[in-house]
Amino acid sequence: MKRLIFSIILIYTSLCALAQGDSITLADPTIFKDADTYYLYGTGKANGFGVYTSTDLKSWKLNELNALTKGESFGTSGFWAPQVFKHQNKYYMAYTANEQIAIAEASSAMGPFKQQQLKHITLSGKHIDPFVFKDTNGDFYLYFVRLTNGNRIYMARLNNNLTDIDSTTLKPCIAATEIWENTANSNWPVTEGPTVVKIKNRYYMFYSANDFRNIDYAVGYATAPSPLGPWKKYKGNPLISRRITNQNGSGHGDIFKGNDDKWYYVFHAHNTNSKVGPRKTALIKLKLTVDGNFETVPSSLRYLKNQ
């Protein structure tokens, strides 16, 4: 009888685990919405980037093929922080590899994203965490991180074919200057993971601060009257942190609007309180107040599962 009860419990537990699915463990996640389908990408593979799809932000399915594969675009290692955008019926992926930034093309959001010439953008030094923003007037800007006296967020205009930057427009945006942004008092302060949206005539840049291994890794935002800045940090930062999520290392994600016309932020968190990776992928709803500030909806927080 005891064996039967144990077997029933074991089967029930297995079925529950199957129903819940496996946790998605993409760091630096981004969600791109095309029509009614969501595409989820992030850091997690040594040979490129995979892609998950969903129609409801709850049930996710991993595609069998990579969205981008090493050898078909720039890079041999360190495939980090992708972002996908669409322009004139083409899909583009901006991403990091070999601590450089490259942009590949595809005919579908599923990929495969490729380059005819395997190259990175023309800029000296090391640079990571790209985000391409298209303004309402049609201009494209690349926001990214330069590794120079810390991780600092910069921007530059993209050229017309969206393959490189106009280096004459290079401009700094944000560096770690606030207490919450460098809780370890590091000699190499970190601000990274920029993502930009425009709401009415105001530009919002979400970004993360602290080393990603730090339990205080968190998300804040700044606003500006122009994509060029100047950027003013929100006084209520950090917006997303372990105080809100109860999970260490909550940060580096992407803001997007869902099919319900609500704002969401996808991000990663440490695996456990004692283990950083593999980092878990999470989603939280945001609310824009009447005075133009963002707030989180803590009850909406959930971790993404592969069904």
PDB file of C-alpha atoms in Angstrom:
ATOM      1  CA  MET A   1       0.000   0.000   0.000  1.00  0.00           C
ATOM      2  CA  LYS A   2       2.817   2.411   0.895  1.00  0.00           C
ATOM      3  CA  ARG A   3       4.519   1.627  -2.431  1.00  0.00           C
ATOM      4  CA  LEU A   4       1.280   2.403  -4.296  1.00  0.00           C
ATOM      5  CA  ILE A   5       0.835   5.722  -2.502  1.00  0.00           C
ATOM      6  CA  PHE A   6       4.478   6.629  -3.163  1.00  0.00           C
ATOM      7  CA  SER A   7       4.072   5.763  -6.861  1.00  0.00           C
ATOM      8  CA  ILE A   8       0.943   7.913  -7.127  1.00  0.00           C
ATOM      9  CA  ILE A   9       2.718  10.857  -5.476  1.00  0.00           C
ATOM     10  CA  LEU A  10       5.716  10.438  -7.784  1.00  0.00           C
ATOM     11  CA  ILE A  11       3.520  10.345 -10.894  1.00  0.00           C
ATOM     12  CA  TYR A  12       1.540  13.383  -9.700  1.00  0.00           C
ATOM     13  CA  THR A  13       4.726  15.343  -9.009  1.00  0.00           C
ATOM     14  CA  SER A  14       6.110  14.460 -12.440  1.00  0.00           C
ATOM     15  CA  LEU A  15       2.898  15.494 -14.163  1.00  0.00           C
ATOM     16  CA  CYS A  16       2.874  18.799 -12.279  1.00  0.00           C
ATOM     17  CA  ALA A  17       6.475  19.485 -13.288  1.00  0.00           C
ATOM     18  CA  LEU A  18       5.643  18.645 -16.887  1.00  0.00           C
ATOM     19  CA  ALA A  19       2.606  20.914 -16.827  1.00  0.00           C
ATOM     20  CA  GLN A  20       4.638  23.776 -15.440  1.00  0.00           C
ATOM     21  CA  GLY A  21       7.414  23.270 -17.978  1.00  0.00           C
ATOM     22  CA  ASP A  22      11.109  23.859 -17.622  1.00  0.00           C
ATOM     23  CA  SER A  23      12.371  27.230 -16.493  1.00  0.00           C
ATOM     24  CA  ILE A  24      13.755  29.383 -19.284  1.00  0.00           C
ATOM     25  CA  THR A  25      17.292  30.428 -18.401  1.00  0.00           C
ATOM     26  CA  LEU A  26      18.172  33.207 -20.808  1.00  0.00           C
ATOM     27  CA  ALA A  27      20.243  36.079 -19.445  1.00  0.00           C
ATOM     28  CA  ASP A  28      19.985  39.572 -20.981  1.00  0.00           C
ATOM     29  CA  PRO A  29      16.565  38.679 -22.454  1.00  0.00           C
ATOM     30  CA  THR A  30      14.680  40.652 -25.068  1.00  0.00           C
ATOM     31  CA  ILE A  31      11.153  40.200 -26.436  1.00  0.00           C
ATOM     32  CA  PHE A  32      10.232  41.323 -29.946  1.00  0.00           C
ATOM     33  CA  LYS A  33       6.551  41.411 -30.917  1.00  0.00           C
ATOM     34  CA  ASP A  34       5.608  40.906 -34.555  1.00  0.00           C
ATOM     35  CA  ALA A  35       1.872  40.858 -35.318  1.00  0.00           C
ATOM     36  CA  ASP A  36       0.417  38.766 -32.463  1.00  0.00           C
ATOM     37  CA  THR A  37       3.505  36.636 -31.818  1.00  0.00           C
ATOM     38  CA  TYR A  38       6.205  37.281 -29.234  1.00  0.00           C
ATOM     39  CA  TYR A  39       9.803  36.233 -29.906  1.00  0.00           C
ATOM     40  CA  LEU A  40      12.153  35.767 -26.964  1.00  0.00           C
ATOM     41  CA  TYR A  41      15.946  35.836 -27.361  1.00  0.00           C
ATOM     42  CA  GLY A  42      18.828  36.159 -24.926  1.00  0.00           C
ATOM     43  CA  THR A  43      22.266  35.080 -23.769  1.00  0.00           C
ATOM     44  CA  GLY A  44      22.481  31.343 -23.247  1.00  0.00           C
ATOM     45  CA  LYS A  45      24.228  29.491 -26.060  1.00  0.00           C
ATOM     46  CA  ALA A  46      27.905  29.229 -26.927  1.00  0.00           C
ATOM     47  CA  ASN A  47      27.253  29.015 -30.667  1.00  0.00           C
ATOM     48  CA  GLY A  48      24.747  31.821 -31.197  1.00  0.00           C
ATOM     49  CA  PHE A  49      21.174  32.569 -30.134  1.00  0.00           C
ATOM     50  CA  GLY A  50      18.059  30.452 -29.806  1.00  0.00           C
ATOM     51  CA  VAL A  51      14.500  31.753 -30.055  1.00  0.00           C
ATOM     52  CA  TYR A  52      11.298  31.017 -28.143  1.00  0.00           C
ATOM     53  CA  THR A  53       7.822  31.964 -29.368  1.00  0.00           C
ATOM     54  CA  SER A  54       4.549  32.668 -27.584  1.00  0.00           C
ATOM     55  CA  THR A  55       1.163  34.199 -28.324  1.00  0.00           C
ATOM     56  CA  ASP A  56       0.195  34.927 -24.716  1.00  0.00           C
ATOM     57  CA  LEU A  57       3.479  35.587 -22.849  1.00  0.00           C
ATOM     58  CA  LYS A  58       2.766  32.468 -20.772  1.00  0.00           C
ATOM     59  CA  SER A  59       3.264  29.401 -22.977  1.00  0.00           C
ATOM     60  CA  TRP A  60       6.677  29.441 -24.646  1.00  0.00           C
ATOM     61  CA  LYS A  61       8.096  27.039 -27.226  1.00  0.00           C
ATOM     62  CA  LEU A  62      11.770  26.749 -28.164  1.00  0.00           C
ATOM     63  CA  ASN A  63      12.455  26.568 -31.893  1.00  0.00           C
ATOM     64  CA  GLU A  64      14.608  23.611 -32.936  1.00  0.00           C
ATOM     65  CA  LEU A  65      16.950  25.813 -34.971  1.00  0.00           C
ATOM     66  CA  ASN A  66      19.053  28.738 -33.789  1.00  0.00           C
ATOM     67  CA  ALA A  67      17.982  32.246 -34.734  1.00  0.00           C
ATOM     68  CA  LEU A  68      21.688  33.020 -35.286  1.00  0.00           C
ATOM     69  CA  THR A  69      24.498  30.482 -35.545  1.00  0.00           C
ATOM     70  CA  LYS A  70      28.244  30.962 -35.207  1.00  0.00           C
ATOM     71  CA  GLY A  71      29.905  31.026 -38.619  1.00  0.00           C
ATOM     72  CA  GLU A  72      26.949  32.613 -40.420  1.00  0.00           C
ATOM     73  CA  SER A  73      27.542  36.013 -38.865  1.00  0.00           C
ATOM     74  CA  PHE A  74      30.331  37.757 -36.990  1.00  0.00           C
ATOM     75  CA  GLY A  75      31.753  36.181 -33.853  1.00  0.00           C
ATOM     76  CA  THR A  76      33.403  33.076 -32.460  1.00  0.00           C
ATOM     77  CA  SER A  77      32.488  33.345 -28.762  1.00  0.00           C
ATOM     78  CA  GLY A  78      30.737  35.480 -26.167  1.00  0.00           C
ATOM     79  CA  PHE A  79      27.345  35.694 -27.901  1.00  0.00           C
ATOM     80  CA  TRP A  80      25.505  38.101 -25.600  1.00  0.00           C
ATOM     81  CA  ALA A  81      22.551  40.450 -25.365  1.00  0.00           C
ATOM     82  CA  PRO A  82      20.728  40.246 -28.723  1.00  0.00           C
ATOM     83  CA  GLN A  83      17.976  42.605 -29.846  1.00  0.00           C
ATOM     84  CA  VAL A  84      15.705  42.198 -32.877  1.00  0.00           C
ATOM     85  CA  PHE A  85      13.929  44.925 -34.826  1.00  0.00           C
ATOM     86  CA  LYS A  86      12.106  45.181 -38.153  1.00  0.00           C
ATOM     87  CA  HIS A  87      12.523  47.664 -40.996  1.00  0.00           C
ATOM     88  CA  GLN A  88      11.040  47.549 -44.506  1.00  0.00           C
ATOM     89  CA  ASN A  89      10.011  43.885 -44.251  1.00  0.00           C
ATOM     90  CA  LYS A  90      13.460  42.815 -43.106  1.00  0.00           C
ATOM     91  CA  TYR A  91      14.432  41.652 -39.650  1.00  0.00           C
ATOM     92  CA  TYR A  92      17.668  42.689 -37.987  1.00  0.00           C
ATOM     93  CA  MET A  93      19.503  41.356 -34.967  1.00  0.00           C
ATOM     94  CA  ALA A  94      21.989  43.558 -33.123  1.00  0.00           C
ATOM     95  CA  TYR A  95      24.137  41.529 -30.740  1.00  0.00           C
ATOM     96  CA  THR A  96      27.479  41.178 -28.987  1.00  0.00           C
ATOM     97  CA  ALA A  97      30.219  38.672 -29.882  1.00  0.00           C
ATOM     98  CA  ASN A  98      33.919  38.802 -29.018  1.00  0.00           C
ATOM     99  CA  GLU A  99      33.079  41.978 -27.054  1.00  0.00           C
ATOM    100  CA  GLN A 100      32.150  43.729 -30.291  1.00  0.00           C
ATOM    101  CA  ILE A 101      28.751  44.666 -31.756  1.00  0.00           C
ATOM    102  CA  ALA A 102      27.421  43.306 -35.038  1.00  0.00           C
ATOM    103  CA  ILE A 103      24.118  43.516 -36.924  1.00  0.00           C
ATOM    104  CA  ALA A 104      22.783  40.585 -38.973  1.00  0.00           C
ATOM    105  CA  GLU A 105      19.727  40.266 -41.259  1.00  0.00           C
ATOM    106  CA  ALA A 106      16.960  37.728 -41.836  1.00  0.00           C
ATOM    107  CA  SER A 107      13.669  37.383 -43.692  1.00  0.00           C
ATOM    108  CA  SER A 108      11.918  36.150 -40.544  1.00  0.00           C
ATOM    109  CA  ALA A 109      12.029  36.888 -36.826  1.00  0.00           C
ATOM    110  CA  MET A 110      12.879  33.201 -36.407  1.00  0.00           C
ATOM    111  CA  GLY A 111      16.048  33.731 -38.432  1.00  0.00           C
ATOM    112  CA  PRO A 112      18.453  32.568 -39.600  1.00  0.00           C
ATOM    113  CA  PHE A 113      20.162  35.925 -39.086  1.00  0.00           C
ATOM    114  CA  LYS A 114      23.247  36.202 -41.295  1.00  0.00           C
ATOM    115  CA  GLN A 115      25.803  38.638 -42.694  1.00  0.00           C
ATOM    116  CA  GLN A 116      27.209  38.656 -46.203  1.00  0.00           C
ATOM    117  CA  GLN A 117      30.425  39.997 -44.684  1.00  0.00           C
ATOM    118  CA  LEU A 118      31.299  38.783 -41.216  1.00  0.00           C
ATOM    119  CA  LYS A 119      32.107  42.081 -39.522  1.00  0.00           C
ATOM    120  CA  HIS A 120      31.391  44.212 -36.459  1.00  0.00           C
ATOM    121  CA  ILE A 121      30.623  47.919 -36.301  1.00  0.00           C
ATOM    122  CA  THR A 122      33.515  50.300 -36.855  1.00  0.00           C
ATOM    123  CA  LEU A 123      34.570  51.561 -33.453  1.00  0.00           C
ATOM    124  CA  SER A 124      37.769  51.240 -31.440  1.00  0.00           C
ATOM    125  CA  GLY A 125      37.893  49.378 -28.125  1.00  0.00           C
ATOM    126  CA  LYS A 126      35.393  46.947 -26.662  1.00  0.00           C
ATOM    127  CA  HIS A 127      31.642  47.505 -26.809  1.00  0.00           C
ATOM    128  CA  ILE A 128      28.633  45.390 -25.825  1.00  0.00           C
ATOM    129  CA  ASP A 129      24.853  45.403 -25.174  1.00  0.00           C
ATOM    130  CA  PRO A 130      23.421  46.992 -28.338  1.00  0.00           C
ATOM    131  CA  PHE A 131      19.925  48.387 -28.658  1.00  0.00           C
ATOM    132  CA  VAL A 132      18.641  49.910 -31.901  1.00  0.00           C
ATOM    133  CA  PHE A 133      15.954  52.558 -31.573  1.00  0.00           C
ATOM    134  CA  LYS A 134      13.932  53.970 -34.465  1.00  0.00           C
ATOM    135  CA  ASP A 135      12.611  57.457 -33.817  1.00  0.00           C
ATOM    136  CA  THR A 136       9.240  58.628 -35.115  1.00  0.00           C
ATOM    137  CA  ASN A 137      10.990  60.662 -37.834  1.00  0.00           C
ATOM    138  CA  GLY A 138      12.652  57.516 -39.211  1.00  0.00           C
ATOM    139  CA  ASP A 139      16.148  58.064 -37.784  1.00  0.00           C
ATOM    140  CA  PHE A 140      17.919  55.051 -36.271  1.00  0.00           C
ATOM    141  CA  TYR A 141      20.163  55.209 -33.226  1.00  0.00           C
ATOM    142  CA  LEU A 142      22.370  52.585 -31.643  1.00  0.00           C
ATOM    143  CA  TYR A 143      22.617  52.664 -27.849  1.00  0.00           C
ATOM    144  CA  PHE A 144      25.347  50.469 -26.411  1.00  0.00           C
ATOM    145  CA  VAL A 145      27.993  50.062 -23.722  1.00  0.00           C
ATOM    146  CA  ARG A 146      31.651  51.001 -24.075  1.00  0.00           C
ATOM    147  CA  LEU A 147      34.152  49.357 -21.774  1.00  0.00           C
ATOM    148  CA  THR A 148      36.135  52.421 -20.812  1.00  0.00           C
ATOM    149  CA  ASN A 149      36.785  53.357 -17.160  1.00  0.00           C
ATOM    150  CA  GLY A 150      33.739  51.270 -16.344  1.00  0.00           C
ATOM    151  CA  ASN A 151      30.742  50.100 -18.356  1.00  0.00           C
ATOM    152  CA  ARG A 152      29.270  53.314 -19.756  1.00  0.00           C
ATOM    153  CA  ILE A 153      26.283  53.788 -22.038  1.00  0.00           C
ATOM    154  CA  TYR A 154      26.863  55.625 -25.324  1.00  0.00           C
ATOM    155  CA  MET A 155      24.872  56.266 -28.476  1.00  0.00           C
ATOM    156  CA  ALA A 156      25.485  56.986 -32.162  1.00  0.00           C
ATOM    157  CA  ARG A 157      23.402  57.275 -35.314  1.00  0.00           C
ATOM    158  CA  LEU A 158      23.164  54.246 -37.571  1.00  0.00           C
ATOM    159  CA  ASN A 159      23.882  54.619 -41.268  1.00  0.00           C
ATOM    160  CA  ASN A 160      21.125  54.188 -43.858  1.00  0.00           C
ATOM    161  CA  ASN A 161      21.767  50.505 -44.498  1.00  0.00           C
ATOM    162  CA  LEU A 162      21.771  49.767 -40.752  1.00  0.00           C
ATOM    163  CA  THR A 163      25.129  47.991 -40.823  1.00  0.00           C
ATOM    164  CA  ASP A 164      27.405  50.525 -39.119  1.00  0.00           C
ATOM    165  CA  ILE A 165      27.433  53.722 -37.082  1.00  0.00           C
ATOM    166  CA  ASP A 166      28.377  57.275 -37.943  1.00  0.00           C
ATOM    167  CA  SER A 167      31.253  57.566 -35.465  1.00  0.00           C
ATOM    168  CA  THR A 168      31.141  61.378 -35.674  1.00  0.00           C
ATOM    169  CA  THR A 169      27.819  61.243 -33.775  1.00  0.00           C
ATOM    170  CA  LEU A 170      29.212  59.171 -30.876  1.00  0.00           C
ATOM    171  CA  LYS A 171      27.991  60.579 -27.569  1.00  0.00           C
ATOM    172  CA  PRO A 172      28.008  59.447 -23.899  1.00  0.00           C
ATOM    173  CA  CYS A 173      24.625  58.992 -22.233  1.00  0.00           C
ATOM    174  CA  ILE A 174      24.815  57.434 -18.774  1.00  0.00           C
ATOM    175  CA  ALA A 175      27.517  56.413 -16.270  1.00  0.00           C
ATOM    176  CA  ALA A 176      27.241  55.116 -12.705  1.00  0.00           C
ATOM    177  CA  THR A 177      27.016  58.141 -10.417  1.00  0.00           C
ATOM    178  CA  GLU A 178      24.303  57.190  -7.909  1.00  0.00           C
ATOM    179  CA  ILE A 179      24.770  55.153  -4.728  1.00  0.00           C
ATOM    180  CA  TRP A 180      22.427  52.370  -5.888  1.00  0.00           C
ATOM    181  CA  GLU A 181      24.421  52.044  -9.133  1.00  0.00           C
ATOM    182  CA  ASN A 182      27.673  51.034  -7.422  1.00  0.00           C
ATOM    183  CA  THR A 183      26.884  49.452  -4.071  1.00  0.00           C
ATOM    184  CA  ALA A 184      30.252  47.650  -4.024  1.00  0.00           C
ATOM    185  CA  ASN A 185      32.182  50.933  -4.501  1.00  0.00           C
ATOM    186  CA  SER A 186      33.935  49.297  -7.441  1.00  0.00           C
ATOM    187  CA  ASN A 187      36.759  50.984  -9.340  1.00  0.00           C
ATOM    188  CA  TRP A 188      34.970  49.766 -12.488  1.00  0.00           C
ATOM    189  CA  PRO A 189      31.381  51.025 -12.059  1.00  0.00           C
ATOM    190  CA  VAL A 190      28.773  49.491 -14.330  1.00  0.00           C
ATOM    191  CA  THR A 191      25.774  50.827 -16.235  1.00  0.00           C
ATOM    192  CA  GLU A 192      24.625  48.572 -19.077  1.00  0.00           C
ATOM    193  CA  GLY A 193      21.754  46.902 -20.904  1.00  0.00           C
ATOM    194  CA  PRO A 194      20.141  50.036 -22.403  1.00  0.00           C
ATOM    195  CA  THR A 195      16.698  49.879 -24.015  1.00  0.00           C
ATOM    196  CA  VAL A 196      14.871  52.970 -25.295  1.00  0.00           C
ATOM    197  CA  VAL A 197      11.230  53.854 -25.985  1.00  0.00           C
ATOM    198  CA  LYS A 198       9.487  57.077 -26.906  1.00  0.00           C
ATOM    199  CA  ILE A 199       6.168  58.000 -25.287  1.00  0.00           C
ATOM    200  CA  LYS A 200       4.580  61.159 -26.606  1.00  0.00           C
ATOM    201  CA  ASN A 201       7.498  63.619 -26.752  1.00  0.00           C
ATOM    202  CA  ARG A 202       9.547  61.973 -24.035  1.00  0.00           C
ATOM    203  CA  TYR A 203      12.324  59.415 -24.396  1.00  0.00           C
ATOM    204  CA  TYR A 204      12.859  56.737 -21.741  1.00  0.00           C
ATOM    205  CA  MET A 205      16.082  54.767 -21.362  1.00  0.00           C
ATOM    206  CA  PHE A 206      15.952  51.721 -19.112  1.00  0.00           C
ATOM    207  CA  TYR A 207      19.320  50.429 -17.959  1.00  0.00           C
ATOM    208  CA  SER A 208      20.953  48.192 -15.340  1.00  0.00           C
ATOM    209  CA  ALA A 209      23.656  49.020 -12.818  1.00  0.00           C
ATOM    210  CA  ASN A 210      26.199  47.152 -10.645  1.00  0.00           C
ATOM    211  CA  ASP A 211      28.085  44.028 -11.699  1.00  0.00           C
ATOM    212  CA  PHE A 212      25.609  41.340 -12.810  1.00  0.00           C
ATOM    213  CA  ARG A 213      27.016  39.015 -10.140  1.00  0.00           C
ATOM    214  CA  ASN A 214      26.181  41.541  -7.431  1.00  0.00           C
ATOM    215  CA  ILE A 215      22.958  40.852  -5.512  1.00  0.00           C
ATOM    216  CA  ASP A 216      22.145  44.572  -5.963  1.00  0.00           C
ATOM    217  CA  TYR A 217      22.173  44.400  -9.774  1.00  0.00           C
ATOM    218  CA  ALA A 218      19.018  46.353 -10.603  1.00  0.00           C
ATOM    219  CA  VAL A 219      17.120  48.376 -13.212  1.00  0.00           C
ATOM    220  CA  GLY A 220      16.558  52.102 -13.369  1.00  0.00           C
ATOM    221  CA  TYR A 221      15.540  54.533 -16.072  1.00  0.00           C
ATOM    222  CA  ALA A 222      16.265  58.034 -17.280  1.00  0.00           C
ATOM    223  CA  THR A 223      14.323  60.433 -19.479  1.00  0.00           C
ATOM    224  CA  ALA A 224      15.277  62.970 -22.121  1.00  0.00           C
ATOM    225  CA  PRO A 225      13.608  65.429 -24.495  1.00  0.00           C
ATOM    226  CA  SER A 226      15.631  64.044 -27.419  1.00  0.00           C
ATOM    227  CA  PRO A 227      17.258  60.723 -28.391  1.00  0.00           C
ATOM    228  CA  LEU A 228      20.551  62.597 -27.991  1.00  0.00           C
ATOM    229  CA  GLY A 229      19.796  63.474 -24.366  1.00  0.00           C
ATOM    230  CA  PRO A 230      20.507  64.989 -21.959  1.00  0.00           C
ATOM    231  CA  TRP A 231      19.363  62.066 -19.807  1.00  0.00           C
ATOM    232  CA  LYS A 232      17.893  62.769 -16.375  1.00  0.00           C
ATOM    233  CA  LYS A 233      17.773  59.791 -14.022  1.00  0.00           C
ATOM    234  CA  TYR A 234      14.481  59.005 -12.301  1.00  0.00           C
ATOM    235  CA  LYS A 235      14.619  59.972  -8.621  1.00  0.00           C
ATOM    236  CA  GLY A 236      12.786  56.790  -7.624  1.00  0.00           C
ATOM    237  CA  ASN A 237      15.464  54.434  -9.029  1.00  0.00           C
ATOM    238  CA  PRO A 238      15.982  51.548  -8.915  1.00  0.00           C
ATOM    239  CA  LEU A 239      12.647  50.618 -10.451  1.00  0.00           C
ATOM    240  CA  ILE A 240      13.272  46.850 -10.465  1.00  0.00           C
ATOM    241  CA  SER A 241      15.496  45.329  -7.800  1.00  0.00           C
ATOM    242  CA  ARG A 242      15.624  42.467  -5.325  1.00  0.00           C
ATOM    243  CA  ARG A 243      13.442  44.605  -3.036  1.00  0.00           C
ATOM    244  CA  ILE A 244      10.634  44.237  -5.611  1.00  0.00           C
ATOM    245  CA  THR A 245      11.357  40.731  -6.942  1.00  0.00           C
ATOM    246  CA  ASN A 246      12.801  39.028  -3.833  1.00  0.00           C
ATOM    247  CA  GLN A 247      15.423  37.609  -6.203  1.00  0.00           C
ATOM    248  CA  ASN A 248      19.073  38.629  -6.289  1.00  0.00           C
ATOM    249  CA  GLY A 249      20.589  40.162  -9.414  1.00  0.00           C
ATOM    250  CA  SER A 250      17.340  41.316 -11.042  1.00  0.00           C
ATOM    251  CA  GLY A 251      18.198  43.237 -14.191  1.00  0.00           C
ATOM    252  CA  HIS A 252      19.307  43.615 -17.812  1.00  0.00           C
ATOM    253  CA  GLY A 253      16.214  43.272 -19.928  1.00  0.00           C
ATOM    254  CA  ASP A 254      13.923  44.989 -22.387  1.00  0.00           C
ATOM    255  CA  ILE A 255      10.731  47.036 -22.221  1.00  0.00           C
ATOM    256  CA  PHE A 256       7.943  46.309 -24.703  1.00  0.00           C
ATOM    257  CA  LYS A 257       4.207  46.712 -25.183  1.00  0.00           C
ATOM    258  CA  GLY A 258       1.998  43.621 -25.177  1.00  0.00           C
ATOM    259  CA  ASN A 259      -1.045  42.727 -27.247  1.00  0.00           C
ATOM    260  CA  ASP A 260      -3.090  44.045 -24.303  1.00  0.00           C
ATOM    261  CA  ASP A 261      -1.533  47.499 -24.841  1.00  0.00           C
ATOM    262  CA  LYS A 262       0.234  47.215 -21.447  1.00  0.00           C
ATOM    263  CA  TRP A 263       3.929  47.798 -20.787  1.00  0.00           C
ATOM    264  CA  TYR A 264       6.152  44.883 -19.717  1.00  0.00           C
ATOM    265  CA  TYR A 265       9.785  44.440 -18.789  1.00  0.00           C
ATOM    266  CA  VAL A 266      11.559  41.123 -19.358  1.00  0.00           C
ATOM    267  CA  PHE A 267      14.756  40.550 -17.376  1.00  0.00           C
ATOM    268  CA  HIS A 268      16.916  37.948 -15.657  1.00  0.00           C
ATOM    269  CA  ALA A 269      17.597  37.112 -12.020  1.00  0.00           C
ATOM    270  CA  HIS A 270      20.093  34.930 -10.198  1.00  0.00           C
ATOM    271  CA  ASN A 271      19.321  31.222 -10.151  1.00  0.00           C
ATOM    272  CA  THR A 272      19.221  31.088  -6.341  1.00  0.00           C
ATOM    273  CA  ASN A 273      20.339  33.279  -3.449  1.00  0.00           C
ATOM    274  CA  SER A 274      23.677  31.430  -3.441  1.00  0.00           C
ATOM    275  CA  LYS A 275      24.120  30.773  -7.180  1.00  0.00           C
ATOM    276  CA  VAL A 276      24.241  33.286 -10.037  1.00  0.00           C
ATOM    277  CA  GLY A 277      23.715  31.045 -13.066  1.00  0.00           C
ATOM    278  CA  PRO A 278      22.087  29.851 -15.088  1.00  0.00           C
ATOM    279  CA  ARG A 279      20.089  33.017 -14.704  1.00  0.00           C
ATOM    280  CA  LYS A 280      16.291  32.729 -14.775  1.00  0.00           C
ATOM    281  CA  THR A 281      14.143  34.728 -17.191  1.00  0.00           C
ATOM    282  CA  ALA A 282      11.339  36.766 -15.654  1.00  0.00           C
ATOM    283  CA  LEU A 283       8.587  39.140 -16.714  1.00  0.00           C
ATOM    284  CA  ILE A 284       6.899  41.970 -14.835  1.00  0.00           C
ATOM    285  CA  LYS A 285       4.162  44.423 -15.820  1.00  0.00           C
ATOM    286  CA  LEU A 286       4.844  48.162 -15.697  1.00  0.00           C
ATOM    287  CA  LYS A 287       2.382  50.993 -15.214  1.00  0.00           C
ATOM    288  CA  LEU A 288       2.817  54.527 -16.531  1.00  0.00           C
ATOM    289  CA  THR A 289       1.445  57.096 -14.085  1.00  0.00           C
ATOM    290  CA  VAL A 290      -0.342  60.299 -15.046  1.00  0.00           C
ATOM    291  CA  ASP A 291       2.832  62.287 -14.371  1.00  0.00           C
ATOM    292  CA  GLY A 292       4.810  60.171 -16.818  1.00  0.00           C
ATOM    293  CA  ASN A 293       6.691  57.948 -14.370  1.00  0.00           C
ATOM    294  CA  PHE A 294       6.868  54.169 -14.476  1.00  0.00           C
ATOM    295  CA  GLU A 295       5.884  51.885 -11.604  1.00  0.00           C
ATOM    296  CA  THR A 296       6.071  48.118 -11.319  1.00  0.00           C
ATOM    297  CA  VAL A 297       3.096  45.842 -10.672  1.00  0.00           C
ATOM    298  CA  PRO A 298       4.757  43.368  -8.262  1.00  0.00           C
ATOM    299  CA  SER A 299       1.839  40.911  -8.330  1.00  0.00           C
ATOM    300  CA  SER A 300       2.418  40.401 -12.073  1.00  0.00           C
ATOM    301  CA  LEU A 301       5.953  39.021 -11.630  1.00  0.00           C
ATOM    302  CA  ARG A 302       6.431  35.547 -13.067  1.00  0.00           C
ATOM    303  CA  TYR A 303       9.236  33.341 -14.372  1.00  0.00           C
ATOM    304  CA  LEU A 304       8.993  32.089 -17.920  1.00  0.00           C
ATOM    305  CA  LYS A 305       8.588  28.390 -18.686  1.00  0.00           C
ATOM    306  CA  ASN A 306       9.272  26.310 -21.776  1.00  0.00           C
ATOM    307  CA  GLN A 307       6.133  24.294 -22.476  1.00  0.00           C
TER     308      GLN A 307
END
